[in-house]
Structure formats: C-alpha cells, structure tokens
XYZ file of C-alpha atoms in Angstrom:
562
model
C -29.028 -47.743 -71.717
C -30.966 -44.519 -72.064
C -33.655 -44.120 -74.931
C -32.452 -43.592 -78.231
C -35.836 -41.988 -78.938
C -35.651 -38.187 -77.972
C -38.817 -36.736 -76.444
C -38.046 -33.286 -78.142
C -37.677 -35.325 -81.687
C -41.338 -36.425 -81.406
C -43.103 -33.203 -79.989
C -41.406 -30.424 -82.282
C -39.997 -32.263 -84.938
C -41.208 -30.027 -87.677
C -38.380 -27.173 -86.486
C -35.875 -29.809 -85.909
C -36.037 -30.673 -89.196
C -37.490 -28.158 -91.168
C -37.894 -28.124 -94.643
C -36.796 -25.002 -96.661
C -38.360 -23.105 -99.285
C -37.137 -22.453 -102.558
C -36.431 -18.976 -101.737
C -34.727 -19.605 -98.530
C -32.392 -22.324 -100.361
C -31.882 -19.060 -102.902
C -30.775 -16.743 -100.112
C -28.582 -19.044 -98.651
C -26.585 -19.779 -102.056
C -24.820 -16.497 -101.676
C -23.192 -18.220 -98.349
C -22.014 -21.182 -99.731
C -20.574 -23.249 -102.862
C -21.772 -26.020 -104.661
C -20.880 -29.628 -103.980
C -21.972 -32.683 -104.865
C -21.938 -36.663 -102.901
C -21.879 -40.024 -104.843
C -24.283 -42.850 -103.582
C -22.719 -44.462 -100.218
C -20.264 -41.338 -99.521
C -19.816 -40.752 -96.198
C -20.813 -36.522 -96.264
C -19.887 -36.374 -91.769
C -17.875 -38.718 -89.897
C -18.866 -38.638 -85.923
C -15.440 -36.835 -84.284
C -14.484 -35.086 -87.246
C -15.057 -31.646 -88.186
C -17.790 -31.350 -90.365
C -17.482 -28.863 -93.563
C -20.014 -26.916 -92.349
C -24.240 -26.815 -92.845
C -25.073 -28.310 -96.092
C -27.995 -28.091 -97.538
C -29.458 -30.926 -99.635
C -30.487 -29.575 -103.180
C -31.257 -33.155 -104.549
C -30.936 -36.848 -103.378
C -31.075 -38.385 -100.110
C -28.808 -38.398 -96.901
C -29.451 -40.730 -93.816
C -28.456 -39.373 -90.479
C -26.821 -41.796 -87.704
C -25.865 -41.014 -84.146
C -22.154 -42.654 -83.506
C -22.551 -44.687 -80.322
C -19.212 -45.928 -80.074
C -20.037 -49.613 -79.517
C -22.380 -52.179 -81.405
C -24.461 -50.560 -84.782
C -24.831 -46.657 -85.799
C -28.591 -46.022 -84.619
C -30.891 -43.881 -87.764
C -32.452 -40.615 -86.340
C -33.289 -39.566 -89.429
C -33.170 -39.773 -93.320
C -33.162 -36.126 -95.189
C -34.107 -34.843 -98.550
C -33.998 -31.910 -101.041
C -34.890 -29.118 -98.938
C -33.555 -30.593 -95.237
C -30.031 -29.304 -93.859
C -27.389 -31.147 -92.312
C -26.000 -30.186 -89.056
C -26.381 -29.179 -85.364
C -24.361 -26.949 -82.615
C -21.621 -28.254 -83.419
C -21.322 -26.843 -87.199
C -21.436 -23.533 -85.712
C -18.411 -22.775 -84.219
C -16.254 -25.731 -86.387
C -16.538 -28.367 -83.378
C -16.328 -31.785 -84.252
C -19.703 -33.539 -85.575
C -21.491 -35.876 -82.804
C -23.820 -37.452 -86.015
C -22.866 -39.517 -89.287
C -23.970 -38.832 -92.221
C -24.149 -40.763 -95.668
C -25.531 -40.293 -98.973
C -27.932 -42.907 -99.500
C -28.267 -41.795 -103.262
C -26.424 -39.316 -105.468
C -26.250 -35.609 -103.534
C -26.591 -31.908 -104.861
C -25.886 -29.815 -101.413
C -24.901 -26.297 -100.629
C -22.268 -25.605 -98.801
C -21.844 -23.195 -95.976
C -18.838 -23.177 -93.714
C -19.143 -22.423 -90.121
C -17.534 -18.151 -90.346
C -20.385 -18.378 -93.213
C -23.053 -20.140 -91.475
C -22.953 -16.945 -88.869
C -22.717 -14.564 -91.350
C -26.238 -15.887 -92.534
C -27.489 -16.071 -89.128
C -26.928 -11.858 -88.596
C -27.405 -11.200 -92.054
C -30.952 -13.132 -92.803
C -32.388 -12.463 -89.306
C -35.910 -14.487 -90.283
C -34.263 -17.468 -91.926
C -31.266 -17.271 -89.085
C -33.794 -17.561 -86.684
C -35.240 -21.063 -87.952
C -31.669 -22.501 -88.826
C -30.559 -21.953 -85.200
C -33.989 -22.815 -83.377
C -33.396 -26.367 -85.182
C -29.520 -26.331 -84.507
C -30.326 -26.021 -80.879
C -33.367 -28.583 -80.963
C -30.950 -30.993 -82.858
C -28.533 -30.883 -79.928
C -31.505 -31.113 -77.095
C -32.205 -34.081 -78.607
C -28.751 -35.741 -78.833
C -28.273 -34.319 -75.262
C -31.721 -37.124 -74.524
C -30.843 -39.646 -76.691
C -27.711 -40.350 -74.361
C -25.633 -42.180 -77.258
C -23.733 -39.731 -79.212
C -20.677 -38.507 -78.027
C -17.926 -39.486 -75.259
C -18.763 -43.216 -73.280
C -17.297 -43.243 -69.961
C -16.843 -46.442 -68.046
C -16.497 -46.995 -64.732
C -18.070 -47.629 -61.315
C -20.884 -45.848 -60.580
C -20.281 -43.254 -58.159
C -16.604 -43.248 -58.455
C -15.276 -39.676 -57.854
C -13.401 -39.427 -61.065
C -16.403 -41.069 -62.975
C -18.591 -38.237 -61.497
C -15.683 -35.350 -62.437
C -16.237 -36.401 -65.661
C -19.538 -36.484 -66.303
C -20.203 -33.088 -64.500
C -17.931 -31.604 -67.040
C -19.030 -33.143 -70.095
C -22.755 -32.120 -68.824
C -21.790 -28.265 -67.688
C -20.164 -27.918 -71.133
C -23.502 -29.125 -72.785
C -22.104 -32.332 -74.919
C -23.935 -35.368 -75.189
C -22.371 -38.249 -73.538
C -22.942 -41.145 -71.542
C -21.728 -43.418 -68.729
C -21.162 -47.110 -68.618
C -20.786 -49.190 -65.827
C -18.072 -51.060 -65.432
C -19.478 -53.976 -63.379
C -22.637 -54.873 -64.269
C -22.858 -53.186 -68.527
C -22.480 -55.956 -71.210
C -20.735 -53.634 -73.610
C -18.076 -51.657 -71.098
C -16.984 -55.168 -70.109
C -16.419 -55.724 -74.275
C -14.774 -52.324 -74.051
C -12.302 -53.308 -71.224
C -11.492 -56.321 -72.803
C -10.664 -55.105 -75.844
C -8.326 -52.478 -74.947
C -6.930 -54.569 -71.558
C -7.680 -52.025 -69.331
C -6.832 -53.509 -65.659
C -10.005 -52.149 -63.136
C -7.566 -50.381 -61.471
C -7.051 -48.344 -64.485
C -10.793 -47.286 -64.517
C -12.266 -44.853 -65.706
C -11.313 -44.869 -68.964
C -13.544 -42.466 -72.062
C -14.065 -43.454 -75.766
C -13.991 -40.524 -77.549
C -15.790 -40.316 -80.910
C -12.727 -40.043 -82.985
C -11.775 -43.161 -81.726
C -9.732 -42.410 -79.224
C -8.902 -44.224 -75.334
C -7.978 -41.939 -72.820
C -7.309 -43.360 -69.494
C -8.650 -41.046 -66.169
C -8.413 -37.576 -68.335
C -8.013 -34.446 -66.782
C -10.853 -31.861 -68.056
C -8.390 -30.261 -70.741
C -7.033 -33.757 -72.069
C -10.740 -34.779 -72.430
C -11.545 -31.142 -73.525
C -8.781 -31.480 -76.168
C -9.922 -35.184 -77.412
C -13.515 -34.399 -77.904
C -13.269 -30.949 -80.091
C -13.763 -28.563 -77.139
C -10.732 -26.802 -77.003
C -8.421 -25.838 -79.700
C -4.873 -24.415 -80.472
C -4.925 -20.627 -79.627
C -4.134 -18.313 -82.572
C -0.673 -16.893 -81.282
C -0.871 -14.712 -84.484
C -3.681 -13.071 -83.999
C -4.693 -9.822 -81.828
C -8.183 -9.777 -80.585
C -9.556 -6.597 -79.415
C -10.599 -7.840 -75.743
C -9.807 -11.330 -74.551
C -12.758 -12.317 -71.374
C -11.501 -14.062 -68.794
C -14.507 -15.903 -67.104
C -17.340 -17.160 -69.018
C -20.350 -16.697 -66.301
C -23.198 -14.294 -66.852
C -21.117 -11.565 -66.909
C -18.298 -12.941 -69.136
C -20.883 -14.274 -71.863
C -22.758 -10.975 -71.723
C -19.656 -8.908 -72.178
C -19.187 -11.157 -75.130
C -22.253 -10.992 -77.126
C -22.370 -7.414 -76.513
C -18.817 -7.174 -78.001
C -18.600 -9.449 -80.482
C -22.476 -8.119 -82.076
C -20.980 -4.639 -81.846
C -17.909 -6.238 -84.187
C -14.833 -6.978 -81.581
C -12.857 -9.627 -82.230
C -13.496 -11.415 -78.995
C -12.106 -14.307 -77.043
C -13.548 -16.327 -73.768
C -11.215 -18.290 -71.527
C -12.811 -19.917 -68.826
C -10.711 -22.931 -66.758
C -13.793 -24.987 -66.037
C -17.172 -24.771 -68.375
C -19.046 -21.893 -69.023
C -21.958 -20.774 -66.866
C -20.122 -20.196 -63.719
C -21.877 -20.488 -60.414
C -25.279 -19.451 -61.827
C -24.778 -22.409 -63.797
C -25.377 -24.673 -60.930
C -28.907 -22.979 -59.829
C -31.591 -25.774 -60.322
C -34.068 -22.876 -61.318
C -34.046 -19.501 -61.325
C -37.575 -17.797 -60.900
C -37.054 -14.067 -60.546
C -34.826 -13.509 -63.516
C -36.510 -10.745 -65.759
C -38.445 -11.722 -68.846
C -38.832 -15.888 -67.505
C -41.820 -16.056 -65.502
C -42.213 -19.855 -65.195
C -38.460 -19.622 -64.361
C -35.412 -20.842 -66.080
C -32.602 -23.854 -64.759
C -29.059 -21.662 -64.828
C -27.647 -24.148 -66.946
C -30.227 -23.441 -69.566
C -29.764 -19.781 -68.639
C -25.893 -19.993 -70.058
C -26.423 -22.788 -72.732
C -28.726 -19.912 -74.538
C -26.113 -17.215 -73.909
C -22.612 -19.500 -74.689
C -24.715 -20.110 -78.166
C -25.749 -16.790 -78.310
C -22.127 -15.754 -78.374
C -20.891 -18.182 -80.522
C -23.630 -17.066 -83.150
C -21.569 -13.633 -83.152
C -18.296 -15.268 -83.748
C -17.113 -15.670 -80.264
C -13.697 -17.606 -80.030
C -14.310 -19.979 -76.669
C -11.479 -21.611 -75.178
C -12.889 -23.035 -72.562
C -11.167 -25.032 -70.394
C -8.366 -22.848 -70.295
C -6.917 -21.191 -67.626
C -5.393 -17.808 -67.567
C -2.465 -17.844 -65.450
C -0.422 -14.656 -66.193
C -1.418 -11.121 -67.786
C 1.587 -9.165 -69.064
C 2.759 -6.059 -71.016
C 0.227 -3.439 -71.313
C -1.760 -0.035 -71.463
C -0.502 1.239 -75.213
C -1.168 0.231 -78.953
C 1.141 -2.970 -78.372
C -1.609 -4.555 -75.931
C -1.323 -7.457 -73.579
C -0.614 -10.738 -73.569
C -2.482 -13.442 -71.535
C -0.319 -16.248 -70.698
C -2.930 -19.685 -70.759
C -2.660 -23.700 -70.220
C -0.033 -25.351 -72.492
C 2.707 -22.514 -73.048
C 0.071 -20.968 -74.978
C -0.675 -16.765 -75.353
C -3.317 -14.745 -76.272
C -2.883 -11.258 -77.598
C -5.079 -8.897 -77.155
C -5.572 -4.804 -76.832
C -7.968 -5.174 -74.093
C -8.943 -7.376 -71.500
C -12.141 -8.224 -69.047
C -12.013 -9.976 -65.627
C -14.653 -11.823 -65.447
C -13.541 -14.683 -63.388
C -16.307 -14.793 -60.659
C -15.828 -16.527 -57.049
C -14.915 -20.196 -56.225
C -16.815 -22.294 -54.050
C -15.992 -21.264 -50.421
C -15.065 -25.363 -48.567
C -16.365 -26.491 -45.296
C -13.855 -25.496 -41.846
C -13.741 -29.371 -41.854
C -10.598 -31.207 -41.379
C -11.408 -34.322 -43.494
C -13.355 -32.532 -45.856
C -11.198 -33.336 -49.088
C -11.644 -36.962 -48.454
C -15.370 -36.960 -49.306
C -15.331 -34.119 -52.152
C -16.192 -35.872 -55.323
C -18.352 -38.770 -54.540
C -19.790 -37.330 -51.255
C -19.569 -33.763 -50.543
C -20.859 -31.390 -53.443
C -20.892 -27.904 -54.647
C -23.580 -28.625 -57.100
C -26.757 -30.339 -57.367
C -27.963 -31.409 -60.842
C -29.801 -34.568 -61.705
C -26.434 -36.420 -61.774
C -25.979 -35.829 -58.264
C -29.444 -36.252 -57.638
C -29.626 -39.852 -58.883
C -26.795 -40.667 -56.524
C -28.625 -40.225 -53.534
C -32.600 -40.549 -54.578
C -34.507 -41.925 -51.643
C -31.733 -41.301 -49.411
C -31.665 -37.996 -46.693
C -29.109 -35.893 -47.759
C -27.782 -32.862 -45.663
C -27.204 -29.210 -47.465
C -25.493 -26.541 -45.959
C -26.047 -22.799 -46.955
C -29.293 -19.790 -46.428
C -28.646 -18.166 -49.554
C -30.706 -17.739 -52.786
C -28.280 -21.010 -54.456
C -28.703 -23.524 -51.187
C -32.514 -22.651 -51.313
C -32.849 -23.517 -55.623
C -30.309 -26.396 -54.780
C -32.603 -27.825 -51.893
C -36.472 -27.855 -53.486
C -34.603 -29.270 -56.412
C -33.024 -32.409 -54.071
C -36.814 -32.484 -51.992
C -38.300 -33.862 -55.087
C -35.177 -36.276 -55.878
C -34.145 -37.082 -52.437
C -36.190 -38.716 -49.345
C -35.707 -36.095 -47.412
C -33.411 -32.798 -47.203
C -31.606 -31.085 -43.732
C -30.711 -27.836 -44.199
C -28.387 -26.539 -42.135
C -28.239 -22.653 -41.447
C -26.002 -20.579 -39.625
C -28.180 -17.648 -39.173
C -31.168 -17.910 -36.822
C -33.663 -17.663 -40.212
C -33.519 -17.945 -43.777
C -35.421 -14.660 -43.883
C -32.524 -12.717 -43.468
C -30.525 -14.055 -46.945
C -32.728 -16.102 -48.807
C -35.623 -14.532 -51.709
C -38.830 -15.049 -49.888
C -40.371 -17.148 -52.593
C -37.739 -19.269 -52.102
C -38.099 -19.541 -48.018
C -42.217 -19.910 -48.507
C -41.454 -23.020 -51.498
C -39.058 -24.575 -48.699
C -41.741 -24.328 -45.824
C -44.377 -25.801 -47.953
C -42.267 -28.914 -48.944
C -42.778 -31.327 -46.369
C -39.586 -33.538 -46.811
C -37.377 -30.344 -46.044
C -36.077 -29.623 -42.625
C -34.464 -26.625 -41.729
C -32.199 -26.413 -38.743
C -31.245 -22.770 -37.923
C -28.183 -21.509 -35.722
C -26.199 -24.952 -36.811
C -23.112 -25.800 -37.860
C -21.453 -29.057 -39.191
C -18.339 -29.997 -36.734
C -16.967 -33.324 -37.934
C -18.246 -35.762 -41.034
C -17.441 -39.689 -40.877
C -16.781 -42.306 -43.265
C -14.335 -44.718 -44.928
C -12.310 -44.125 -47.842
C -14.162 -41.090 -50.176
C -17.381 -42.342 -48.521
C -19.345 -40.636 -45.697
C -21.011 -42.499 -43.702
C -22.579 -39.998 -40.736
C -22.673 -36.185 -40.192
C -22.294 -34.476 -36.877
C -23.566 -30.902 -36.630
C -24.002 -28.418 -33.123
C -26.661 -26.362 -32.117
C -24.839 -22.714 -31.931
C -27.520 -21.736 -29.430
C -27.316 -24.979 -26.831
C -24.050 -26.865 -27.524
C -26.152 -29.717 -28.647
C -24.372 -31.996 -31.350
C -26.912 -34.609 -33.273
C -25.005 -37.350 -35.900
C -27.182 -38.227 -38.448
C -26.750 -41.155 -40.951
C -25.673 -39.282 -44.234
C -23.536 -40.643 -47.175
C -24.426 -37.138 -49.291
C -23.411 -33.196 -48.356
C -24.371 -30.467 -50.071
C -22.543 -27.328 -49.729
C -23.603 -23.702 -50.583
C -21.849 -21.785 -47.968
C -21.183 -18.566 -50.570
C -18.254 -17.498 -52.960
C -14.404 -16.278 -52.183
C -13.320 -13.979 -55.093
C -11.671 -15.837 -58.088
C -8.182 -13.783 -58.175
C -5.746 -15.572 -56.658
C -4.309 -15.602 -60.747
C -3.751 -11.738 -60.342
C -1.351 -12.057 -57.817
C 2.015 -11.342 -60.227
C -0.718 -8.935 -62.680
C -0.172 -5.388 -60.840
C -3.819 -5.590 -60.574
C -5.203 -3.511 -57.534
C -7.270 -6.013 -55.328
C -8.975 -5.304 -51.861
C -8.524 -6.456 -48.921
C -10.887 -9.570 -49.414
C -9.637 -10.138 -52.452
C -11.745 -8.336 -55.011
C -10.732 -6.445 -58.257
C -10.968 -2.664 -57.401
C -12.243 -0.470 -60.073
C -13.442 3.184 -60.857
C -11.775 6.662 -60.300
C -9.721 5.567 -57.055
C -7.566 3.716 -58.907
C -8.245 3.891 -62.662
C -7.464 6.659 -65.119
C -10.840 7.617 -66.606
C -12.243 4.727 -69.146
C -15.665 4.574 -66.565
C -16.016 2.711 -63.381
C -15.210 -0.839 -64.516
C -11.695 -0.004 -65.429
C -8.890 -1.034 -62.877
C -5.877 0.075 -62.020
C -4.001 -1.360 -65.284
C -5.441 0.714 -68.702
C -7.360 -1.012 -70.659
C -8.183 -3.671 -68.568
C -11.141 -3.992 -66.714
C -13.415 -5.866 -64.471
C -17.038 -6.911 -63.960
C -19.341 -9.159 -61.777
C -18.917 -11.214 -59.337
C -14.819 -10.354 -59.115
C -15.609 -6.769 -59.028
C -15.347 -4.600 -55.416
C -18.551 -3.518 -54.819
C -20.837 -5.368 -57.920
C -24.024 -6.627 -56.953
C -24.009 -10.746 -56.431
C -27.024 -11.205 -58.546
C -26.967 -12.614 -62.104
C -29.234 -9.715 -63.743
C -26.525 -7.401 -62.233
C -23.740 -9.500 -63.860
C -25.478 -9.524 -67.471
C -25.903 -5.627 -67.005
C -21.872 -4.805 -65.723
C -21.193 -7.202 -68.895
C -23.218 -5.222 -71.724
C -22.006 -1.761 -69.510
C -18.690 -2.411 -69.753
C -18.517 -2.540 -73.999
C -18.940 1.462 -74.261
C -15.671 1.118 -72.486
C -13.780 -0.624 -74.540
C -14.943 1.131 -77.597
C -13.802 4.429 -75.733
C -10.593 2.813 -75.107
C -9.738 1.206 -78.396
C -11.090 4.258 -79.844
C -8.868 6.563 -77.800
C -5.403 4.602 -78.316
C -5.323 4.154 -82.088
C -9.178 2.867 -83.055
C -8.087 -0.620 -82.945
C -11.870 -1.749 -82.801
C -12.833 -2.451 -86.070
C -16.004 -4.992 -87.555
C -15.256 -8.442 -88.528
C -17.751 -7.542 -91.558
C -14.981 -4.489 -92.568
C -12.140 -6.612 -92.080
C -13.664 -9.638 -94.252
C -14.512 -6.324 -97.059
C-alpha cells in the first residue's frame, strides 16, 4: 500500500493549511452564509458533493481520507480560522475527504459559483485559497488512498486503461492486486466477483462497477455530469489540449459562458510529454501533465463547464442568432452560439499486422511512471525522432534498463530539439538505431515477447527480446467527427480556415460562421504547444467580433448574476 503520509503535507504544510486572518474571514463573509455543525455531525461525506468551502469560525473539525476498505485514516484536525476543502469544491465535484465535527461548529459557507467569485474578486486572498486547494489535492494524489480502488492483475490491459485515465484526469486513486493484496481478496469475496469478472472499481460513493468504460467510471466518480440542455453557452470547445484550455480561460476570464468537451482527459498529447524544457517562462522545465493540470484548474477557476469524457459526435444548425447544437455521448446536446475545434491529432498506430493484440499491456502511446513501473529493469524498444519520443525516452532511461530507439530518418538531428538529441547521447543506457523500421512483433495472448526490426539501409533484420513498445510515430488529425458537419477539411484531413473559405471573422474561422478552429486540427498551425496556447487566446477577439456582430450575445457572467 502506498504511504498515507504525503511528502508535500510535511514540506509546505503551512499553505496547505493555512490559517486565516480575521480580516480575510471578514472579506469572505460577503460570499457565503452562516451555518452551524453539532458535535459528531458529519459536515463532508467522501463521494458526495460537498456544500462548498467552509470556513471554520469556532469549534473543531477532523479531516479523514475515505479509503474504501478497513478504518478512515486522519490527515488532519482544523480549527477557527482553517477552511475545509480541496479541488474538488471548486467546480461542485464530489469530495475525496470526510469531514466531522469533533465539537460544536460556527463555519461560513461558500458554494462553489461563490467560491470563484472570491477567487477573481479578492485576487490576494484568491491566490492563497487556491495555492492550498491545489496543494490539498497534490497531496491526496501521494497519499494513494482517497478515491476510486481498482482491483485486478497487475498489468492487465483493462487494469492499466483504467488507471491511465483516472491519472490523466488528475484524481487520486489506487490499484489493488487481485492475487497477492489481503484486502482486494476481502473485496472479491464480499461482492462474489468470479476472477474472470476482474477488474472491478469501488467508487467512493459506494458503488461496484464491473470493467467500466471511461464514461461509466467518469459518471460514478463525479467527473462528468448531465449537460444543461436548457442552457446556451456562448462558445462550446471541443478538445481540451493546450489550445482548447487556453481558448477557455481566455474566454471564460473575458466573461463567456464557456463549455469544454473532450472524449478522453484533458491535456491532449502534450499531456503525455515526460518534461517539457523549452516552454517559455519554465526554465527547469515542466512534465505536460503538470503543464494542463495548472491550466484545466486555471479554467475551472473562471467558471469553465468541463465535460470531459464526452465526445462530440455531430454539429448541427448554424451561422445566425439561433446557434448550433453539438450532439454529445448519451443523446445529450449542447447549445451554443459559437463553437471551437480544438480536437488535436490521434496517435498515428504501427503498419503492423498484430499490432492491436499487444496495445494495452504491451505496446504504448504514452510513457508515465505507470508504464514505467511495468517494465523497470527491463529493455524496452521506442519508436519515433520527434520532440515527444525524445521526452518519452530520457524519461524510460532512468526507469528502464535500457532504451532502443528506433528512427526512420538517418539522424535525430533532422526532427528532434537539439537539447533533446545531446540529453539522449549523453545517457548511456539509450541506443539509437537510425534508418530502422519495426517489421513484425511476437508474443502470446496481449503479451509480446520479441521485436523484429530491418535496417532500411542493408536489409538486415535483428529480433530482440522485448515484452514493452513504445510508440511516438506523430499525430493524424482528430476530424474524422466532422465528416456529416459541412466543415471544409484538406486533403490530409485538417480543418481549413482563413479567407479561402471563411467569410471574414479572422483567420481561425472555417468555412461554417461562427465556428472556428485552432491548434493542432488547424491546416497550417504550428505543432508546438506555445503555438497552441497562442491560436487559443487569438482566437477570443473572434468570437467577441462574432457574437458582437450577430446580436451581442456575449455578455459577463458577473452582468447576468446583477
């Protein structure tokens, strides 16, 4: 079982758990109302929606993280001056922590719409509030017992699906395994849940689900909600990568009503760089998970709506004061005036016959430390010479025993940063095989066993023992969903944009009015994520032109709530 003790809880505990001043308490009454807790009342229930950041006037609360199985475990006990809550009060999720009033309670308070009113409105104090509200979540993410319990074998493909979910949408979770753990056998004994059955997740509300898909587990665990078939947002984002999360802070701050749909987790591809070192403003560099976590929260402090994952599978009507609809998963629609593309580029799959037998538990289009753990001490292969196969493979070198990288191109010079191609040469469990190409992987059931690859150059084939592939072999635009949208595409299958084809709301604007398109899915963009965050906050003044031009539908959530 992973440490209950979070490293972050012991070095910067003071702005985890801050303790407010009498003034800041008075500038946050205005926020919230008055309630009050009786000794032994239970304030937050793990997997229910908490009512919002309270803050303790008087008495004592003692703060529990809900395992799931055997006793709650104490974090922390709080008093008059200490808040109550983490991410997940921001955005009305449901809680990951208990809570109970170990005397009578005087609180504040503030539900989550409130909660990021203060954060925009008090800037300082907003600034504190969320710096803990993160922390608080870092340290449930190390803790590794709140949240979701998965049980199954280790390494099982659906057992891996799973947890790469849970961790790309940044919830704290854990995995049991089904064999050898003392409390998953309790589990499956309980509930009579035949092996073959496995894996099966515990949710926090209580709840067995058997093998979910992403969206069943999405909908059990808070993630994703009902859409709001009654309301009209001003743009709906479809794709919630660096360009799709930029487009939405920038709108939402500047007071759209804004929605995010993504079908998988947010972060998109840059998500899945191990560290990105020549982004502007982090010099020591920055993993693009962490990248998006600060952005997904950044939009959700502005009031984003996320529904993520959710898949948009139809756009319809169009171009005039009645809007569009987006047609999503479950029969559900989304109404909005306009709409951004944002859906990036799915991972481009091997020319390999067998390949789908080994995705999952042997072949993988991401490396993070769950994959990493997999294979530590083994020699993994990794196919790819771009900027992601280079992060991916000095993050595996100091996992892994060793790391092949296979390149089609005679040298890495030719796609890859230089940093990144000097960092590979100096690691001396990394070898790089140029002009070579995989032609046939082994193995039994989902397992590979050996990996054959050819020289391009002299016809010579080498098979290697290798249960673990990595593949970065680049990106195929993410449209095949625009198919039945009357959206112009190009040949390859990117979303044109600009005067060709548009009728004059700037150069993201495609050939539908009032719909647009940016990053990765866009003809022409630059693949880079800076360029993505700048075609996100570009492509705002566009929609305010456009809403502005067909009836100034754009209006701030602060007017409407005045």
């Amino acid at each position: 079982m992973a440490p209950s003790v979070s490293p972050t809880i012991a070095a910067r505990r003071d702005q985890m758990f801050p303790v407010l001043a009498e003034a800041d308490i008075e500038r946050m009454r205005r926020f919230g109302t008055a309630s009050s807790y009786a000794a032994g009342e239970q304030i937050v229930t793990a997997g229910e929606v908490s009512p919002g950041l309270i803050v303790i006037l008087s008495g004592k609360v003692e703060i529990t993280q809900a395992g799931g199985l055997g006793p709650r475990e104490a974090i922390i006990s709080y008093g008059a001056g200490n808040f109550i809550g983490e991410l997940a009060q921001l955005s009305s999720r449901p809680s990951l922590i208990n809570a109970e009033a170990t005397e009578p309670v005087e609180a504040i308070v503030i539900p989550s719409q409130r909660l990021r009113d203060l954060m925009v409105q008090e800037a300082n104090l907003g600034e504190r509030i969320m710096r803990a509200l993160i922390l608080r979540r870092v340290g449930l993410l190390e803790s590794g017992i709140s949240g979701p319990i998965i049980i199954g074998p280790p390494g099982n493909g659906d057992v891996l699906r799973l947890q790469g979910f849970l961790t790309r949408s940044g919830l704290p979770h854990r995995a049991l395994d089904s064999e050898t753990d003392p409390c998953a056998r309790t589990l499956t004994e309980r509930f009579h849940v035949d092996p073959h059955h496995l894996p099966i997740v515990l949710c926090p509300n209580g709840k067995l689900l058997h093998n979910p898909g992403d969206h069943e587990l999405a909908r059990c665990v808070g993630l994703l909600r009902p859409v709001d078939a009654s309301k009209v947002y001003d743009v709906a984002i479809v794709g919630a990568g660096p360009a799709g999360l930029a487009a939405a802070v920038y709108a939402a701050s500047e007071g759209l009503s804004t929605i995010v749909l993504d079908c998988r987790a947010f972060g998109g591809q840059a998500g899945a760089s191990a560290r990105i070192e020549n982004y502007l403003g982090f010099p020591t560099g920055i993993t693009g998970m962490a990248l998006m976590a600060r952005a997904y929260n950044q939009a959700q402090k502005f009031g984003v709506e996320m529904v993520i994952p959710d898949e948009a599978k139809l756009l319809s009507g169009g171009g005039d004061l009645s809007g569009y609809a987006l047609d999503v998963g479950d029969g559900e629609t989304v109404h909005t005036r306009t709409v951004v593309i944002a859906s990036g580029a799915r991972y481009r799959r091997l020319d390999v016959a067998n390949l789908a037998q080994f995705e999952g538990t042997s072949v993988h289009y991401w490396a993070s430390p769950i994959e990493a753990r997999l294979c530590r001490d083994q020699e993994v292969a990794l196919v790819g010479a771009g900027n992601s196969a280079g992060q991916a493979a000095v993050f595996l070198a100091s996992q892994v025993g060793k790391v092949t990288l296979l390149a089609r191109r005679g040298s890495l010079n030719e796609t890859m940063s230089r940093y990144l191609v000097e960092r590979i040469e100096a690691q001396p469990n990394i070898e790089v095989l140029a002009e070579t190409e995989i032609v046939a992987l082994e193995g039994r059931e989902s397992n590979l066993e050996r990996v054959r690859w050819r020289n391009r150059a002299t016809g010579t084939e080498t098979t290697r023992t290798i249960r673990h592939l990595f593949l970065f072999i680049g990106a195929d635009p993410n449209t095949d969903w625009l198919a039945k949208c009357k959206v112009a595409l190009d040949a390859k299958g990117f979303v044109r944009t600009g005067p060709e084809v548009a009728q004059g709301h700037g150069l993201m604007e495609t050939s539908r009015s009032g719909v647009f398109a940016i990053g990765d899915v866009r003809c022409g963009s630059i693949k880079r994520v800076a360029a993505a965050v700048g075609e996100g906050a570009q492509v705002v003044a566009a929609l305010h032109a456009y809403l502005a031009q067909n009836g100034g539908g754009a209006q701030s959530e602060q007017a409407r709530r005045s």
